Tab-separated table of C-alpha atoms and ligand atoms in Angstrom:
chain	number	residue	atom	x	y	z
A	1	MET	CA	8.869	39.334	-18.637
A	2	ALA	CA	10.863	36.858	-20.306
A	3	ALA	CA	13.278	37.715	-23.136
A	4	ASP	CA	11.820	37.118	-26.427
A	5	ILE	CA	13.456	36.035	-29.746
A	6	PHE	CA	11.717	38.521	-31.835
A	7	SER	CA	12.898	41.572	-29.696
A	8	THR	CA	15.830	43.820	-30.462
A	9	PHE	CA	19.017	42.950	-28.769
A	10	GLN	CA	21.632	45.438	-27.876
A	11	LEU	CA	25.251	43.634	-29.389
A	12	ASP	CA	27.549	45.824	-27.619
A	13	ASP	CA	27.178	49.131	-29.143
A	14	LEU	CA	25.016	47.563	-32.356
A	15	MET	CA	21.371	47.454	-32.178
A	16	LEU	CA	20.050	44.040	-33.794
A	17	SER	CA	16.378	44.019	-35.026
A	18	SER	CA	15.952	40.363	-33.175
A	19	ARG	CA	17.702	37.674	-31.597
A	20	MET	CA	17.848	35.297	-34.623
A	21	VAL	CA	21.408	35.001	-36.116
A	22	MET	CA	22.084	33.337	-39.406
A	23	ALA	CA	24.874	30.739	-38.963
A	24	PRO	CA	28.219	30.904	-40.985
A	25	MET	CA	27.589	28.680	-44.016
A	26	THR	CA	30.064	27.684	-46.698
A	27	ARG	CA	28.486	27.776	-50.107
A	28	ASN	CA	31.311	27.789	-52.571
A	29	ARG	CA	29.656	30.479	-54.667
A	30	ALA	CA	32.705	32.558	-54.824
A	31	ASP	CA	35.060	32.550	-57.903
A	32	ASP	CA	38.220	30.564	-57.926
A	33	LYS	CA	40.316	33.580	-56.708
A	34	GLY	CA	38.198	33.883	-53.773
A	35	ASN	CA	36.116	36.779	-54.976
A	36	VAL	CA	32.511	37.576	-53.824
A	37	THR	CA	30.208	36.687	-56.861
A	38	PRO	CA	26.904	38.723	-57.592
A	39	MET	CA	24.999	35.895	-56.668
A	40	MET	CA	26.518	36.155	-53.113
A	41	VAL	CA	25.328	39.758	-53.147
A	42	THR	CA	21.661	38.758	-53.993
A	43	HIS	CA	21.958	35.924	-51.238
A	44	TYR	CA	23.145	37.672	-48.370
A	45	GLN	CA	20.739	40.567	-49.260
A	46	GLN	CA	17.762	38.331	-49.402
A	47	ARG	CA	18.788	37.231	-45.534
A	48	ALA	CA	19.317	40.718	-44.188
A	49	THR	CA	16.151	40.605	-41.869
A	50	ALA	CA	18.103	38.300	-39.597
A	51	GLY	CA	19.050	39.965	-36.709
A	52	LEU	CA	22.833	39.337	-37.392
A	53	ILE	CA	24.519	37.580	-40.257
A	54	ILE	CA	27.542	35.590	-39.630
A	55	SER	CA	29.371	35.258	-43.404
A	56	GLU	CA	30.431	31.894	-44.273
A	57	SER	CA	34.018	31.053	-43.641
A	58	VAL	CA	36.598	33.416	-45.116
A	59	PRO	CA	40.038	32.089	-45.519
A	60	VAL	CA	42.707	34.775	-43.921
A	61	SER	CA	45.447	33.931	-46.647
A	62	ALA	CA	46.203	31.963	-49.580
A	63	GLN	CA	47.578	29.252	-47.084
A	64	ALA	CA	44.320	29.404	-45.084
A	65	VAL	CA	42.012	27.884	-47.918
A	66	GLY	CA	40.664	24.492	-47.778
A	67	TYR	CA	38.007	24.240	-50.201
A	68	PRO	CA	37.310	25.442	-53.991
A	69	CYS	CA	35.403	28.877	-54.495
A	70	THR	CA	35.769	30.055	-50.987
A	71	PRO	CA	35.749	33.877	-50.510
A	72	GLY	CA	38.802	35.508	-48.925
A	73	LEU	CA	39.905	38.356	-47.596
A	74	PHE	CA	43.904	38.678	-48.325
A	75	ALA	CA	43.445	40.650	-51.590
A	76	ASP	CA	42.078	44.245	-52.368
A	77	ALA	CA	39.992	42.626	-55.129
A	78	HIS	CA	38.280	40.616	-52.248
A	79	VAL	CA	37.647	43.824	-50.336
A	80	THR	CA	36.035	45.518	-53.201
A	81	GLY	CA	33.351	42.436	-53.502
A	82	TRP	CA	33.098	42.297	-49.912
A	83	LEU	CA	32.367	46.050	-49.663
A	84	ARG	CA	29.632	45.616	-52.658
A	85	LEU	CA	27.707	42.646	-50.205
A	86	THR	CA	28.040	44.598	-46.980
A	87	ASN	CA	26.808	47.872	-48.560
A	88	ALA	CA	23.705	45.317	-49.946
A	89	VAL	CA	23.161	43.942	-46.485
A	90	HIS	CA	23.083	47.761	-44.780
A	91	SER	CA	21.041	48.852	-47.525
A	92	SER	CA	18.192	46.102	-46.637
A	93	GLY	CA	18.647	47.032	-43.019
A	94	GLY	CA	20.888	44.029	-41.890
A	95	ARG	CA	24.246	43.747	-39.784
A	96	ILE	CA	27.025	41.073	-40.935
A	97	PHE	CA	29.879	39.774	-39.345
A	98	ALA	CA	32.594	38.400	-41.447
A	99	GLN	CA	33.664	34.612	-40.059
A	100	LEU	CA	37.516	34.636	-40.133
A	101	GLN	CA	38.899	31.227	-40.949
A	102	HIS	CA	41.971	29.480	-41.305
A	103	CYS	CA	41.501	25.567	-42.451
A	104	GLY	CA	44.851	24.248	-41.411
A	105	ARG	CA	45.146	20.379	-41.986
A	106	ILE	CA	41.577	20.301	-43.540
A	107	SER	CA	43.048	21.436	-47.018
A	108	HIS	CA	45.010	19.815	-49.462
A	109	PRO	CA	48.196	20.506	-51.815
A	110	ASP	CA	45.978	20.925	-54.905
A	111	LEU	CA	44.557	23.833	-52.697
A	112	GLN	CA	47.939	25.558	-51.493
A	113	PRO	CA	50.077	28.064	-53.062
A	114	GLY	CA	53.146	26.253	-54.878
A	115	GLU	CA	51.138	22.846	-53.963
A	116	ALA	CA	52.582	22.853	-50.403
A	117	VAL	CA	51.278	20.436	-47.672
A	118	PRO	CA	48.829	21.874	-45.422
A	119	VAL	CA	50.084	22.795	-41.725
A	120	ALA	CA	48.673	21.916	-38.682
A	121	PRO	CA	49.715	21.791	-34.762
A	122	SER	CA	50.979	18.131	-35.405
A	123	PRO	CA	51.315	15.969	-38.285
A	124	LEU	CA	48.131	14.185	-37.726
A	125	ARG	CA	46.443	13.056	-41.185
A	126	PRO	CA	42.320	13.481	-40.583
A	127	SER	CA	40.776	10.506	-42.146
A	128	GLY	CA	38.483	11.247	-44.877
A	129	LYS	CA	38.753	13.338	-48.172
A	130	ALA	CA	39.522	16.810	-49.107
A	131	VAL	CA	37.381	18.652	-51.546
A	132	THR	CA	39.425	19.937	-54.650
A	133	TYR	CA	39.002	21.397	-57.942
A	134	ALA	CA	39.842	17.898	-59.257
A	135	GLY	CA	37.320	16.371	-56.812
A	136	MET	CA	37.546	14.294	-53.571
A	137	GLN	CA	41.025	13.299	-52.616
A	138	ASP	CA	42.269	11.613	-49.595
A	139	PHE	CA	43.732	14.423	-46.923
A	140	VAL	CA	47.668	14.176	-46.379
A	141	THR	CA	49.580	14.312	-43.473
A	142	PRO	CA	49.982	17.799	-42.415
A	143	ARG	CA	53.253	19.539	-41.809
A	144	GLU	CA	53.773	20.494	-38.094
A	145	LEU	CA	53.716	24.369	-37.950
A	146	MET	CA	57.127	25.610	-36.684
A	147	LEU	CA	57.302	27.958	-33.781
A	148	GLU	CA	58.590	30.673	-35.585
A	149	GLU	CA	55.886	30.081	-38.209
A	150	ILE	CA	53.320	30.974	-35.469
A	151	PRO	CA	53.606	34.779	-35.654
A	152	ASP	CA	52.954	34.858	-39.083
A	153	ILE	CA	49.670	32.744	-38.781
A	154	VAL	CA	48.342	35.530	-36.016
A	155	ALA	CA	49.706	38.147	-38.528
A	156	GLN	CA	47.224	36.847	-41.333
A	157	PHE	CA	44.125	36.962	-38.886
A	158	ARG	CA	45.274	40.419	-38.211
A	159	ARG	CA	45.581	41.630	-41.789
A	160	ALA	CA	42.116	39.868	-42.547
A	161	ALA	CA	40.763	41.643	-39.977
A	162	GLU	CA	41.918	44.957	-41.310
A	163	LEU	CA	40.634	44.296	-44.749
A	164	ALA	CA	37.039	43.370	-42.788
A	165	ARG	CA	36.971	46.711	-41.455
A	166	ARG	CA	37.942	48.276	-45.101
A	167	ALA	CA	34.939	45.786	-46.385
A	168	GLY	CA	32.262	47.070	-44.487
A	169	PHE	CA	31.865	44.486	-41.986
A	170	ASP	CA	30.317	45.056	-38.582
A	171	GLY	CA	32.520	43.091	-36.873
A	172	ILE	CA	34.313	39.314	-37.200
A	173	GLU	CA	33.736	35.978	-35.670
A	174	ILE	CA	37.179	34.113	-34.963
A	175	HIS	CA	36.388	30.827	-36.447
A	176	GLY	CA	37.526	28.178	-33.590
A	177	ALA	CA	35.444	25.515	-34.609
A	178	ASN	CA	34.754	22.606	-36.806
A	179	GLY	CA	38.322	21.222	-36.965
A	180	TYR	CA	39.937	24.140	-38.805
A	181	LEU	CA	43.475	25.259	-37.683
A	182	ILE	CA	42.521	27.051	-34.219
A	183	ASP	CA	40.371	24.112	-32.973
A	184	GLN	CA	43.289	21.892	-34.379
A	185	PHE	CA	45.149	23.504	-31.818
A	186	LEU	CA	42.243	23.698	-28.987
A	187	ARG	CA	41.182	20.034	-28.867
A	188	ASP	CA	43.708	17.774	-27.611
A	189	GLY	CA	43.221	15.153	-30.287
A	190	THR	CA	44.903	16.924	-32.933
A	191	ASN	CA	47.534	18.890	-30.650
A	192	ARG	CA	50.461	16.860	-29.652
A	193	ARG	CA	52.862	19.523	-29.189
A	194	GLY	CA	55.454	19.456	-26.841
A	195	ASP	CA	56.159	23.550	-26.664
A	196	ALA	CA	54.201	26.493	-25.393
A	197	TYR	CA	51.225	25.887	-27.839
A	198	GLY	CA	50.769	22.195	-26.695
A	199	GLY	CA	50.003	20.008	-23.554
A	200	ASN	CA	47.749	21.668	-20.999
A	201	VAL	CA	44.658	23.683	-22.224
A	202	GLY	CA	46.087	27.026	-21.366
A	203	ASN	CA	48.927	26.369	-23.752
A	204	ARG	CA	46.522	24.790	-26.736
A	205	MET	CA	44.596	28.240	-26.190
A	206	ARG	CA	47.658	30.379	-26.969
A	207	LEU	CA	47.386	30.628	-30.629
A	208	LEU	CA	43.539	31.732	-30.061
A	209	ASN	CA	44.506	34.146	-27.420
A	210	GLU	CA	47.305	35.805	-29.589
A	211	ILE	CA	45.053	36.059	-32.627
A	212	LEU	CA	42.469	37.730	-30.216
A	213	ASP	CA	45.155	40.015	-28.845
A	214	ALA	CA	46.103	40.833	-32.473
A	215	VAL	CA	42.693	41.502	-34.170
A	216	SER	CA	41.936	43.697	-30.876
A	217	GLN	CA	44.326	46.083	-31.810
A	218	VAL	CA	42.363	46.304	-35.249
A	219	TRP	CA	38.285	46.273	-34.096
A	220	PRO	CA	36.865	46.861	-30.586
A	221	ALA	CA	36.419	44.177	-28.455
A	222	GLY	CA	32.685	44.416	-28.733
A	223	ARG	CA	33.034	43.889	-32.338
A	224	ILE	CA	34.820	40.336	-32.115
A	225	GLY	CA	33.124	37.062	-31.529
A	226	VAL	CA	34.831	33.637	-31.090
A	227	ARG	CA	32.934	30.144	-32.535
A	228	LEU	CA	33.795	26.843	-30.767
A	229	THR	CA	32.490	23.302	-31.168
A	230	PRO	CA	33.219	21.660	-27.904
A	231	GLU	CA	31.939	18.263	-29.156
A	232	ASN	CA	31.494	18.371	-32.969
A	233	SER	CA	33.016	15.631	-34.621
A	234	PHE	CA	32.991	17.096	-38.135
A	235	ASN	CA	36.536	17.006	-39.656
A	236	ALA	CA	37.693	14.202	-37.474
A	237	MET	CA	38.028	15.765	-34.398
A	238	VAL	CA	38.142	14.573	-30.765
A	239	ASP	CA	39.098	15.924	-27.150
A	240	SER	CA	39.190	13.681	-24.254
A	241	ASP	CA	37.487	16.092	-21.756
A	242	PRO	CA	35.617	18.795	-23.398
A	243	GLN	CA	33.448	19.917	-20.542
A	244	THR	CA	36.496	20.593	-18.464
A	245	HIS	CA	38.823	22.237	-21.355
A	246	PHE	CA	35.876	24.128	-23.098
A	247	GLU	CA	34.827	25.324	-19.624
A	248	TYR	CA	38.277	26.977	-19.253
A	249	ILE	CA	38.579	28.411	-22.633
A	250	ILE	CA	35.108	29.873	-22.248
A	251	ARG	CA	36.135	31.593	-18.772
A	252	GLU	CA	39.254	32.813	-20.409
A	253	LEU	CA	37.162	34.484	-23.481
A	254	GLY	CA	35.141	35.773	-20.630
A	255	THR	CA	37.892	38.025	-19.373
A	256	ARG	CA	38.030	39.989	-22.830
A	257	SER	CA	34.676	41.532	-23.372
A	258	LEU	CA	33.944	40.061	-26.453
A	259	ALA	CA	30.817	40.587	-28.645
A	260	TYR	CA	29.773	36.976	-27.798
A	261	VAL	CA	30.880	33.313	-27.866
A	262	HIS	CA	29.192	31.535	-30.428
A	263	VAL	CA	28.904	27.471	-29.388
A	264	LEU	CA	27.658	24.828	-31.695
A	265	GLN	CA	26.256	22.651	-29.247
A	266	GLY	CA	26.577	18.936	-29.691
A	267	ASP	CA	27.649	16.833	-32.581
A	268	MET	CA	26.492	17.800	-36.257
A	269	SER	CA	26.361	14.277	-37.204
A	270	GLU	CA	24.955	12.600	-33.810
A	271	LYS	CA	22.012	13.693	-31.468
A	272	SER	CA	23.615	12.803	-28.152
A	273	SER	CA	25.626	15.144	-26.313
A	274	ALA	CA	28.254	14.479	-23.431
A	275	VAL	CA	28.474	18.332	-22.260
A	276	ASP	CA	26.487	20.149	-20.167
A	277	TYR	CA	26.010	23.292	-22.052
A	278	ARG	CA	23.935	25.265	-19.290
A	279	ALA	CA	27.274	24.855	-17.102
A	280	LEU	CA	29.474	26.109	-20.077
A	281	ARG	CA	27.140	28.731	-20.906
A	282	ALA	CA	27.465	29.646	-16.927
A	283	CYS	CA	31.268	30.348	-17.218
A	284	PHE	CA	30.533	33.129	-19.930
A	285	PRO	CA	29.567	36.442	-18.505
A	286	GLY	CA	28.758	37.871	-22.066
A	287	THR	CA	26.310	37.326	-25.002
A	288	TYR	CA	25.937	33.681	-25.733
A	289	ILE	CA	24.885	32.429	-29.004
A	290	ALA	CA	23.624	28.488	-29.018
A	291	ASN	CA	23.439	26.896	-32.558
A	292	ASN	CA	22.585	23.413	-33.794
A	293	GLY	CA	19.083	21.729	-34.532
A	294	TYR	CA	16.845	24.801	-33.023
A	295	ASP	CA	13.791	25.440	-34.249
A	296	LEU	CA	11.395	28.243	-33.074
A	297	GLU	CA	10.017	26.408	-30.294
A	298	LEU	CA	13.444	25.069	-29.090
A	299	ALA	CA	14.798	28.729	-29.553
A	300	LYS	CA	12.247	30.562	-27.445
A	301	LYS	CA	12.510	28.265	-25.125
A	302	ALA	CA	16.590	28.845	-24.671
A	303	ILE	CA	16.018	32.460	-24.712
A	304	ALA	CA	13.382	32.197	-22.152
A	305	ASN	CA	15.232	30.119	-19.880
A	306	GLY	CA	18.229	32.318	-20.182
A	307	ASP	CA	20.393	29.100	-21.776
A	308	ALA	CA	21.047	31.701	-24.732
A	309	ASP	CA	20.830	35.389	-25.639
A	310	LEU	CA	20.845	34.884	-29.306
A	311	VAL	CA	20.094	31.500	-31.494
A	312	ALA	CA	21.846	30.859	-34.689
A	313	PHE	CA	19.849	28.962	-37.229
A	314	GLY	CA	21.708	27.144	-40.261
A	315	LEU	CA	19.569	24.908	-42.464
A	316	PRO	CA	16.252	26.975	-41.804
A	317	PHE	CA	17.952	30.212	-43.443
A	318	ILE	CA	19.257	28.039	-46.163
A	319	ALA	CA	15.831	27.604	-47.563
A	320	ASN	CA	13.983	30.410	-46.238
A	321	PRO	CA	15.505	34.014	-46.894
A	322	ASP	CA	12.430	35.327	-44.735
A	323	LEU	CA	12.888	33.029	-42.049
A	324	VAL	CA	12.119	36.037	-39.353
A	325	ARG	CA	8.794	36.672	-41.051
A	326	ARG	CA	7.844	33.185	-41.283
A	327	TYR	CA	8.578	32.527	-37.672
A	328	ARG	CA	7.149	35.492	-36.349
A	329	GLN	CA	3.836	34.953	-38.474
A	330	GLY	CA	3.556	31.386	-38.271
A	331	LEU	CA	4.265	30.715	-41.912
A	332	PRO	CA	5.238	27.447	-43.385
A	333	LEU	CA	8.920	26.764	-44.350
A	334	ASN	CA	10.643	25.655	-47.414
A	335	ARG	CA	12.829	22.781	-46.882
A	336	ALA	CA	16.570	23.142	-47.647
A	337	ASP	CA	18.139	20.699	-50.685
A	338	PRO	CA	21.535	19.104	-49.658
A	339	ALA	CA	22.233	18.795	-53.213
A	340	THR	CA	22.953	22.337	-53.929
A	341	PHE	CA	24.429	23.422	-50.769
A	342	TYR	CA	28.220	23.131	-52.037
A	343	GLY	CA	29.239	24.765	-55.186
A	344	GLY	CA	26.838	25.435	-58.105
A	345	ASP	CA	24.811	28.078	-59.701
A	346	ALA	CA	21.709	30.096	-58.348
A	347	ALA	CA	19.566	26.869	-58.242
A	348	GLY	CA	19.331	26.187	-54.394
A	349	TYR	CA	21.007	29.481	-53.426
A	350	ILE	CA	19.003	32.594	-54.310
A	351	ASP	CA	15.829	31.006	-55.694
A	352	TYR	CA	14.412	29.646	-52.610
A	353	PRO	CA	11.042	31.705	-52.557
A	354	PHE	CA	9.846	34.537	-49.922
A	355	PHE	CA	6.533	33.788	-48.707
A	356	THR	CA	3.781	35.377	-51.245
A	357	GLY	CA	0.488	33.726	-49.983
A	358	GLU	CA	-1.854	34.272	-47.314
A	359	GLU	CA	-0.778	34.552	-43.544
A	360	VAL	CA	-1.625	31.183	-41.792
A	361	PHE	CA	-1.938	31.956	-38.170
A	362	ALA	CA	-0.001	34.287	-35.837
A	363	ILE	CA	2.259	32.215	-33.065
B	401	FMN	C1	25.787	23.968	-46.157
B	401	FMN	C2	26.470	24.380	-44.829
B	401	FMN	C3	27.612	24.903	-44.649
B	401	FMN	C4	28.333	25.312	-43.442
B	401	FMN	N1	29.462	26.157	-43.294
B	401	FMN	C5	29.911	26.733	-42.385
B	401	FMN	C6	30.969	27.385	-42.109
B	401	FMN	O1	31.239	28.020	-43.193
B	401	FMN	N2	31.140	28.018	-40.863
B	401	FMN	C7	30.727	27.450	-39.867
B	401	FMN	O2	31.491	27.627	-38.537
B	401	FMN	N3	29.794	26.425	-39.902
B	401	FMN	C8	29.278	26.108	-41.134
B	401	FMN	N4	28.490	24.962	-40.779
B	401	FMN	C9	27.631	24.981	-39.910
B	401	FMN	C10	26.279	25.670	-39.534
B	401	FMN	O3	26.847	27.033	-38.886
B	401	FMN	C11	25.450	25.147	-38.321
B	401	FMN	O4	26.533	25.196	-37.332
B	401	FMN	C12	24.992	24.035	-38.534
B	401	FMN	O5	24.254	24.077	-39.803
B	401	FMN	C13	24.173	23.528	-37.476
B	401	FMN	O6	23.016	24.339	-37.328
B	401	FMN	P1	21.437	24.472	-37.964
B	401	FMN	O7	20.923	22.814	-37.508
B	401	FMN	O8	20.604	25.473	-37.504
B	401	FMN	O9	21.656	24.122	-39.256
B	401	FMN	C14	27.643	24.817	-42.336
B	401	FMN	C15	26.514	24.100	-42.413
B	401	FMN	C16	25.882	23.829	-43.699
B	401	FMN	C17	24.615	22.981	-43.497
């Protein structure tokens, strides 16, 4: 029988209640010290019927921060706040991984300790603007990380991985996607280094490998996932040959017995895609999470065809805390309001209604 999106799924030693994953989504509702707020606890608890929640991006250090009001994991107070949140998710039967992030060049001196210039593999200024407490400001040219600084970046991830354990998460997702620091190393449009961390794809992957080695000393491999975006142009990213490069990267990741690889397929801003994701998926022997633009029908098809083991949904989970039930029972969906995505109060965050009317029909 073909696999079913609503069936349970054994993710290493964790049993998930379905194959529906809530995609990581930054909502800028933490306080300005990076602490979890009560409305965040409510937001995630409301969505605990997802088979697995992947948290919004969590900066691994003060240097890793790239946006206002993002919840961190680099201070004891952060652990206390997240523990409240993970307890709430668990008490409602959910599972939650922390998405560990370093923004690299997608930051601004206004967000950095001592107003430092943000760091990156190479001093290449992204087009576009940073979101700061003083509003939108042009990105600056980042400072190239010196070779001797790289062990500290790795240590930042390791420390955050330790704090994620103390904070009660079920696992961690290393954010290697969407134009942030690890992705800046992976893709050749942003990595012009001439040392062991630049040049061929094996070298560009060295930072990710070192981070995975480090966090594997804290978590079993089966509780560590990696997110990748071979093609997403978000944050001014390009790569000369995503098919070849990401087949290599995913094949290498496949040797580690990770919980999963999570791929945002295509480009968030364009419909077209030059990458053969079926070929990419075939490079990975473990659990593959597909994401980007999936609705129920597409997700069912991907799972039935074996193109994905799990499917992550972003926008549908913003607007529908009870998305699993709505999909399962063929109920109408609420629409997400982009005006309330990033920052603000409870409106558009914890006030999307659960379905309370008559069930419409069963799919
Ligand atoms: C408001 C918003 C915030 C997002 N924040 C993150 C994030 O913190 N980390 C990440 O990897 N992707 C982030 N994304 C991308 C989503 O995880 C997902 O890849 C994207 O929404 C496409 O999936 P969908 O078509 O199901 O919405 C964000 C997307 C949105 C709409």
